[in-house]
Every structure is written in structure tokens, then in C-alpha cells.
CSV table of C-alpha atoms in Angstrom, one decimal:
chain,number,residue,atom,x,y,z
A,1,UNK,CA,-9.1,-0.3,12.1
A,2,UNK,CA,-9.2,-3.2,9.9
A,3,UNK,CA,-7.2,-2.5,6.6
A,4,UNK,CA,-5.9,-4.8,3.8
A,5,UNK,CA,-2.6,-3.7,2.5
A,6,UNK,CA,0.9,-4.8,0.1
A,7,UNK,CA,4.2,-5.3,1.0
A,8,UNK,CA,5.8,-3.8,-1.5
A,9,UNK,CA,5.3,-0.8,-3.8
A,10,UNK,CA,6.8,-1.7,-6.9
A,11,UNK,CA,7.9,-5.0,-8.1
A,12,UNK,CA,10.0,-5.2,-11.6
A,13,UNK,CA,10.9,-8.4,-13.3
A,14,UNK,CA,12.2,-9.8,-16.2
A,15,UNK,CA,10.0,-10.4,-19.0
A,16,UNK,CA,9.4,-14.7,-18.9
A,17,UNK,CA,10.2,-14.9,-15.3
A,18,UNK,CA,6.9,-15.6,-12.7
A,19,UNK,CA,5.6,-12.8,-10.6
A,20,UNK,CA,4.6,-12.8,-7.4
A,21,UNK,CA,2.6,-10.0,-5.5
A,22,UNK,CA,1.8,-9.9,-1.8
A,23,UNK,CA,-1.1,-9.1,0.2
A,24,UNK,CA,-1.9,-9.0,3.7
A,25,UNK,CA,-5.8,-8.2,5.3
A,26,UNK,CA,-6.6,-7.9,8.4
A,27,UNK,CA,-10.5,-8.9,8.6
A,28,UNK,CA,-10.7,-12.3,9.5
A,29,UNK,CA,-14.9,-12.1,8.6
A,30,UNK,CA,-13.9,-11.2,5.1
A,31,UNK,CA,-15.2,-14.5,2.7
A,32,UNK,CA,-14.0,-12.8,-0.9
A,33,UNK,CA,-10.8,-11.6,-2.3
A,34,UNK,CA,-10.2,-10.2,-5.7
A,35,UNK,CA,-7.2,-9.2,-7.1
A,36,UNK,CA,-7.5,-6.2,-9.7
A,37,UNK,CA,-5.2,-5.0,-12.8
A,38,UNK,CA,-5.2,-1.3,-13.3
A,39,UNK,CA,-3.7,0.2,-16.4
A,40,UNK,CA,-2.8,4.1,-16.8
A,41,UNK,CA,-6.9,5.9,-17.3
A,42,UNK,CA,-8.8,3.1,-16.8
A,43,UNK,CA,-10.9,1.3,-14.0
A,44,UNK,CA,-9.9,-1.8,-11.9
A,45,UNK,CA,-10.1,-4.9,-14.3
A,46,UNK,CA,-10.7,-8.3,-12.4
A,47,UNK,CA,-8.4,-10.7,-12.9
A,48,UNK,CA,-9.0,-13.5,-10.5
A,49,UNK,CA,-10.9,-14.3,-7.0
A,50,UNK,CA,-11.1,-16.8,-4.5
A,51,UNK,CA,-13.6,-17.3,-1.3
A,52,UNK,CA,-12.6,-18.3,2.1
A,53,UNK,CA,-13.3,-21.6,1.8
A,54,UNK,CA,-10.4,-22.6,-0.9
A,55,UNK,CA,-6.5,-21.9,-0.5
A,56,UNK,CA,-5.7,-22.1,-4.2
A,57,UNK,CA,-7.3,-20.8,-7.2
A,58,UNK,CA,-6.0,-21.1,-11.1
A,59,UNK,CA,-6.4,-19.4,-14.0
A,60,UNK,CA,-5.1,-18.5,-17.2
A,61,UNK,CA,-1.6,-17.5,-16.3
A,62,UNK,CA,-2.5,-16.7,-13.2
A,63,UNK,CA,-2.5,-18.4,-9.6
A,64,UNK,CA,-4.4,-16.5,-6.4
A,65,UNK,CA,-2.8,-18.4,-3.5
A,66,UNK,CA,-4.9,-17.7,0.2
A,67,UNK,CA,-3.8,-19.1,3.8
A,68,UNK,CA,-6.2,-17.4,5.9
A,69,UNK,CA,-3.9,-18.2,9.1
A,70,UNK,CA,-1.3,-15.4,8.3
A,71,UNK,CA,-4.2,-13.6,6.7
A,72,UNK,CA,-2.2,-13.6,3.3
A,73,UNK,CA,-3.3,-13.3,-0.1
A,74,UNK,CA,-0.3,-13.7,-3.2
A,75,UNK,CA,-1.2,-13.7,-6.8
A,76,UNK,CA,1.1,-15.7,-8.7
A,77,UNK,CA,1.4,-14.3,-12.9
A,78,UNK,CA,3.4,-17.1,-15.1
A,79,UNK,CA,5.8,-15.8,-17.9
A,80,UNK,CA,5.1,-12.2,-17.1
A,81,UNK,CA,4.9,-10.3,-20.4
A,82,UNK,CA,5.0,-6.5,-20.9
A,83,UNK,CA,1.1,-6.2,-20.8
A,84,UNK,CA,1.2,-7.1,-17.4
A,85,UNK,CA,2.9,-4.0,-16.6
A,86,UNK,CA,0.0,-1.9,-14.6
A,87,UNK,CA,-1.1,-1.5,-11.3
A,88,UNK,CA,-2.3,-4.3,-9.2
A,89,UNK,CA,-5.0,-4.4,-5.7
A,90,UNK,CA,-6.3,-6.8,-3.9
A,91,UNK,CA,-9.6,-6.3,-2.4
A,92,UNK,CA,-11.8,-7.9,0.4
A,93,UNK,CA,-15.2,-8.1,0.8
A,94,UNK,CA,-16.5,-8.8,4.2
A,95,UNK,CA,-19.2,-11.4,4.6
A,96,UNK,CA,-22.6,-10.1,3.7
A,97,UNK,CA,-24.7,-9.3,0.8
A,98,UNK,CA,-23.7,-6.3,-0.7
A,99,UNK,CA,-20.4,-5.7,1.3
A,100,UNK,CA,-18.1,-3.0,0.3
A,101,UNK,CA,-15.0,-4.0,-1.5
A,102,UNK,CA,-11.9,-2.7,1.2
A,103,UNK,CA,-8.9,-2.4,-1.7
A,104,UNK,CA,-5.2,-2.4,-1.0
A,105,UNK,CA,-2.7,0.2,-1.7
A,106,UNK,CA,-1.7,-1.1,-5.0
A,107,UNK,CA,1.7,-2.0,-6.5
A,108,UNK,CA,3.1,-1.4,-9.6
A,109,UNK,CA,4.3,-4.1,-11.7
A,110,UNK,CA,7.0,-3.0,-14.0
A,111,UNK,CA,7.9,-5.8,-16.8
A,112,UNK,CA,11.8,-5.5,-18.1
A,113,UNK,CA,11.9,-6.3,-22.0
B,1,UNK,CA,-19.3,-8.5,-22.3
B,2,UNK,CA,-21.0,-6.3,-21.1
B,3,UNK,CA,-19.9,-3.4,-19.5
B,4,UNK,CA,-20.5,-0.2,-17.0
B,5,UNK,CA,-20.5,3.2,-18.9
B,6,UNK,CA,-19.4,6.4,-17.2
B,7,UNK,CA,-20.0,9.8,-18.6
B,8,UNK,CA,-18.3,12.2,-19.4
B,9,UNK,CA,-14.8,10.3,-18.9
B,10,UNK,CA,-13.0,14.0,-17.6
B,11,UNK,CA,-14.6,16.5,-15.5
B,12,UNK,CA,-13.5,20.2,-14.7
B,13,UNK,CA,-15.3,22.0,-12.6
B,14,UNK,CA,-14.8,25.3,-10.2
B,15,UNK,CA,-14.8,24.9,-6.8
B,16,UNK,CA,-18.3,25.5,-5.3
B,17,UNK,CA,-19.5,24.3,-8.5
B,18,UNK,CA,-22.7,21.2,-8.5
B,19,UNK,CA,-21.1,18.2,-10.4
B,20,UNK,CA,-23.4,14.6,-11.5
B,21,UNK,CA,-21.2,12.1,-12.1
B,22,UNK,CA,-23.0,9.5,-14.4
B,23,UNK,CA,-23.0,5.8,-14.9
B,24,UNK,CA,-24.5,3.1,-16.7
B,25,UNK,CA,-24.9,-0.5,-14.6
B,26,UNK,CA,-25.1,-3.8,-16.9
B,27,UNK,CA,-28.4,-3.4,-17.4
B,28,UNK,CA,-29.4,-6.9,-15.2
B,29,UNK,CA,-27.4,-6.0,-12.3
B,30,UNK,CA,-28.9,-4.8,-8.6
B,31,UNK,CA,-25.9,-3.5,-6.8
B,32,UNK,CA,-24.7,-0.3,-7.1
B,33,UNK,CA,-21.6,1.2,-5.8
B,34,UNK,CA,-19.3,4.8,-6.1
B,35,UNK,CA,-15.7,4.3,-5.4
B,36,UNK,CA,-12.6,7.1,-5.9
B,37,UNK,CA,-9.3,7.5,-6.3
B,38,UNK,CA,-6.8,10.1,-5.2
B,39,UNK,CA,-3.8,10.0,-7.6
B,40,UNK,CA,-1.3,7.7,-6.2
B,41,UNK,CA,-3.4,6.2,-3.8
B,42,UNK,CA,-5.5,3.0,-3.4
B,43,UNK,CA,-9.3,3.1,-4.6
B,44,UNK,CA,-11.7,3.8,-1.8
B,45,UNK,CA,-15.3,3.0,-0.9
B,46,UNK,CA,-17.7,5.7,-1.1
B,47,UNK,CA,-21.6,4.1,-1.1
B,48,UNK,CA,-23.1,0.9,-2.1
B,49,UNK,CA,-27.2,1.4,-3.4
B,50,UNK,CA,-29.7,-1.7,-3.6
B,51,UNK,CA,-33.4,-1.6,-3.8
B,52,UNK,CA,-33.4,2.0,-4.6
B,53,UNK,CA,-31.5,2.9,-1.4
B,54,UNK,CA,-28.3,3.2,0.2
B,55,UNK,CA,-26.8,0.3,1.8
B,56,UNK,CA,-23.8,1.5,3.4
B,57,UNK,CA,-21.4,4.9,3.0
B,58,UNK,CA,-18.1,5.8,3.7
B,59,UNK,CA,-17.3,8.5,6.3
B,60,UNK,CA,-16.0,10.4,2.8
B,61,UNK,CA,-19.8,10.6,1.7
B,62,UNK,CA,-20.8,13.0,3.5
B,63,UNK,CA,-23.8,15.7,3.0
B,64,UNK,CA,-22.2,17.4,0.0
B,65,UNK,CA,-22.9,13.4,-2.2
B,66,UNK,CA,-25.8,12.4,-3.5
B,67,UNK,CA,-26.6,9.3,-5.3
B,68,UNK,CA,-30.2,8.9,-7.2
B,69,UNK,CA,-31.0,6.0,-9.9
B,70,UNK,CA,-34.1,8.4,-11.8
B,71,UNK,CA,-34.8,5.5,-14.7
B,72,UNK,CA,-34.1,2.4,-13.7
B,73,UNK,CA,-30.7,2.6,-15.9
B,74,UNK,CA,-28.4,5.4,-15.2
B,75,UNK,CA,-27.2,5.9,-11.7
B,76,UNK,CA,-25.6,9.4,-10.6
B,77,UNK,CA,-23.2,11.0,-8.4
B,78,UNK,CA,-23.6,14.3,-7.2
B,79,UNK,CA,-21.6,16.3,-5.7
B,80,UNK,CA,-23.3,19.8,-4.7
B,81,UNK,CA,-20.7,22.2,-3.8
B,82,UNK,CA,-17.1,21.1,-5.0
B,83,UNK,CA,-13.7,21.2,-3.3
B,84,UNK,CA,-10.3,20.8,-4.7
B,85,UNK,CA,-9.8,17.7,-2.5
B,86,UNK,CA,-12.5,16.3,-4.3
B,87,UNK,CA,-10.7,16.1,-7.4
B,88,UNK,CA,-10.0,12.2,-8.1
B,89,UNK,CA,-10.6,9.6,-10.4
B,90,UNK,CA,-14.6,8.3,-9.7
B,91,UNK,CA,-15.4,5.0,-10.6
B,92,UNK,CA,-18.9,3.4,-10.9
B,93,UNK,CA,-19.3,-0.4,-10.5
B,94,UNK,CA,-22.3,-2.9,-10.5
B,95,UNK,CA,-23.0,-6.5,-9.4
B,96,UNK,CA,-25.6,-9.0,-9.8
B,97,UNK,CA,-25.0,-10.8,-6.6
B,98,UNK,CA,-23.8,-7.4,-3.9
B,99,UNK,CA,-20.8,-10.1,-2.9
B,100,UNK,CA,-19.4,-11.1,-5.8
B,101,UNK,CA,-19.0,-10.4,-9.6
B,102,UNK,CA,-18.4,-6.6,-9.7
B,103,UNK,CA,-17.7,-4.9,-12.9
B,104,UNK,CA,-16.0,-1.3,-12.8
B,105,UNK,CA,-16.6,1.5,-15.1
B,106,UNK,CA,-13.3,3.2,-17.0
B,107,UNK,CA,-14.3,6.4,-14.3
B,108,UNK,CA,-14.6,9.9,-14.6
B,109,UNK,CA,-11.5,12.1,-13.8
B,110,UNK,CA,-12.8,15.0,-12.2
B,111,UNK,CA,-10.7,18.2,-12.1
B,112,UNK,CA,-11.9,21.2,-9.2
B,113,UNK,CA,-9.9,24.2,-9.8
């Protein structure tokens, strides 16, 4: 079945250094990625997205990176501070109005002081 | 910013028990969607709703869920006869668009004991 799914469970690094979390999907129709935060209680909180038809997106801090040829999705954090520490999913949405969002496993970003 | 509102944030119920889940869309939105999560695992589709209908389910959706949308604000989940494995964090999101823009709700923990 077609899945989207992390490499790695956890990730730690040293506050300041860059972060970078891995993604790989499956669906080649999918046009939409997101990449969620989720802290300890609370729902997924969007943090950046980018459609089929770019490679690279930017924001504050943060970098989505897409090569649709491995089927790989990375998001990039700058300067990872200790509020970055939470959970983090990517998530496809296959073509379509009103497609589902497919999430990944998740991994857990731990930030060393 | 607006935001989706879930009520009541923690749920315990008895096993057999009816549950409604409730949730409150940003208010212009037209998508409608019930995701869970099983503790330690990744968030997981469970129905999209447009145009006062479902749109798609999971295979987890099955007889026992109900979704309705009685006054054109809130929009509940119900589950008719509970079962411990039901017992997972329930999130609520909206979207303008159905393929883009989603916003989650903080969820309601349910509990079946």
C-alpha cells in the first residue's frame, strides 16, 4: 500500500546547530506536503508546505527541501533552539480536492542545552 | 488567528458507552475532517465531510462513527458503543480549500475503560 514514512525515530542535537529531518512517500500522485510540529497535548501545528511543482521552499528558520525522483521530503530547522524540541510529521495529500492528509510516523526532536 | 475548538479537551468513558466528540471549524471553512492518534503512533485519517456529506473514510470508520454538522458551526464525532482500542487522542481539522490550508484542533483525549 502506498505509505509516507521517516527514517529515523529520534534525532537529538545541539542547541545552535541545523536540523535535518527525513521523509520518504511513496505516492507519486501526491501534489502537497506539509511538515507538522507536535508538542506534548496538543494538535499538529503547521510549520511549512510545498506542492509538487517546487523543489525548495523557505521560511522563517526553516527550509522544506522536495526531489520528487527519490520521492524525498527533508525539512531543514536553522539554529535549533529548545522550543523546537517536539514531535515532527510530514504529510501528503494526494491530488484532488478534499484529499486526505496520509501523515508519517513522526520523530522526535530532542534539543541538547 | 483563528482557530478549531474541540470540546471537552479529555474524555472518559465505559466501554459500551455513546461518546460525541465536538469541534468548532473556523467559522469560513468548508472541509471537514476527524483524524486520531494512538499513543506513540503517527496521526491517522478517519473521514473528510464537504457539502454536508462524507467525502471519503478510513477503513477505521466503521459503523460504530458517526459524523453530523447540526448548525452549520459545530461538527461531531460519535462514537455509539465504545471500545478500549478506541481510546486515542481525536483531532478535528478544517480547510477552506479541501487541498490545502488545514488547521487542527488541540484534540480530545478520550479514555474507554
Amino acid at each position: 500500500g502506498e505509505s509516507v514514512g521517516l527514517h529515523l525515530p529520534t534525532l537529538s542535537v545541539q542547541e545552535g546547530d541545523n536540523s535535518i529531518i527525513n521523509c520518504a512517500y511513496s505516492n507519486s500522485a501526491s501534489d502537497y506536503f506539509i511538515w507538522y510540529k507536535q508538542e506534548s497535548g496538543k494538535g499538529p501545528q503547521f510549520i511549512i508546505d510545498i506542492r509538487s511543482n517546487m523543489d525548495k521552499r523557505q521560511g522563517q528558520r526553516v527550509t522544506v527541501l522536495l526531489n520528487k525522483t527519490v520521492k524525498h521530503l527533508s525539512l531543514q530547522i536553522a539554529a535549533t533552539q529548545p522550543g523546537d524540541s517536539a514531535v515532527y510529521f510530514c504529510a501528503e495529500n494526494g491530488a484532488g480536492a478534499n484529499s486526505k492528509l496520509t501523515f508519517g510516523k513522526g520523530i522526535t526532536l530532542s534539543v541538547r542545552p | 488567528e483563528p482557530e478549531v475548538t474541540q470540546t471537552p479537551s479529555h474524555q472518559v468513558t465505559q466501554m459500551g458507552q455513546e461518546v460525541i466528540l465536538r469541534c468548532v471549524p473556523i467559522s469560513n471553512h468548508l472541509y471537514f475532517y476527524w483524524y486520531r492518534q494512538i499513543l506513540g503512533q503517527k496521526v491517522e485519517f478517519l473521514v473528510s465531510f464537504y457539502n454536508n456529506e462524507i467525502s471519503e473514510k478510513s477503513e477505521i470508520f466503521d459503523d460504530q462513527f458517526s459524523v453530523e454538522r447540526p448548525d452549520g458551526s459545530n461538527f461531531t464525532l460519535k462514537i455509539r458503543s465504545t471500545k478500549l482500542e478506541d481510546s486515542a487522542m481525536y483531532f478535528c481539522a478544517s480547510s477552506l480549500q479541501g487541498n490545502y490550508g488545514y488547521t487542527f484542533g488541540s484534540g480530545t483525549r478520550l479514555t474507554v475503560v
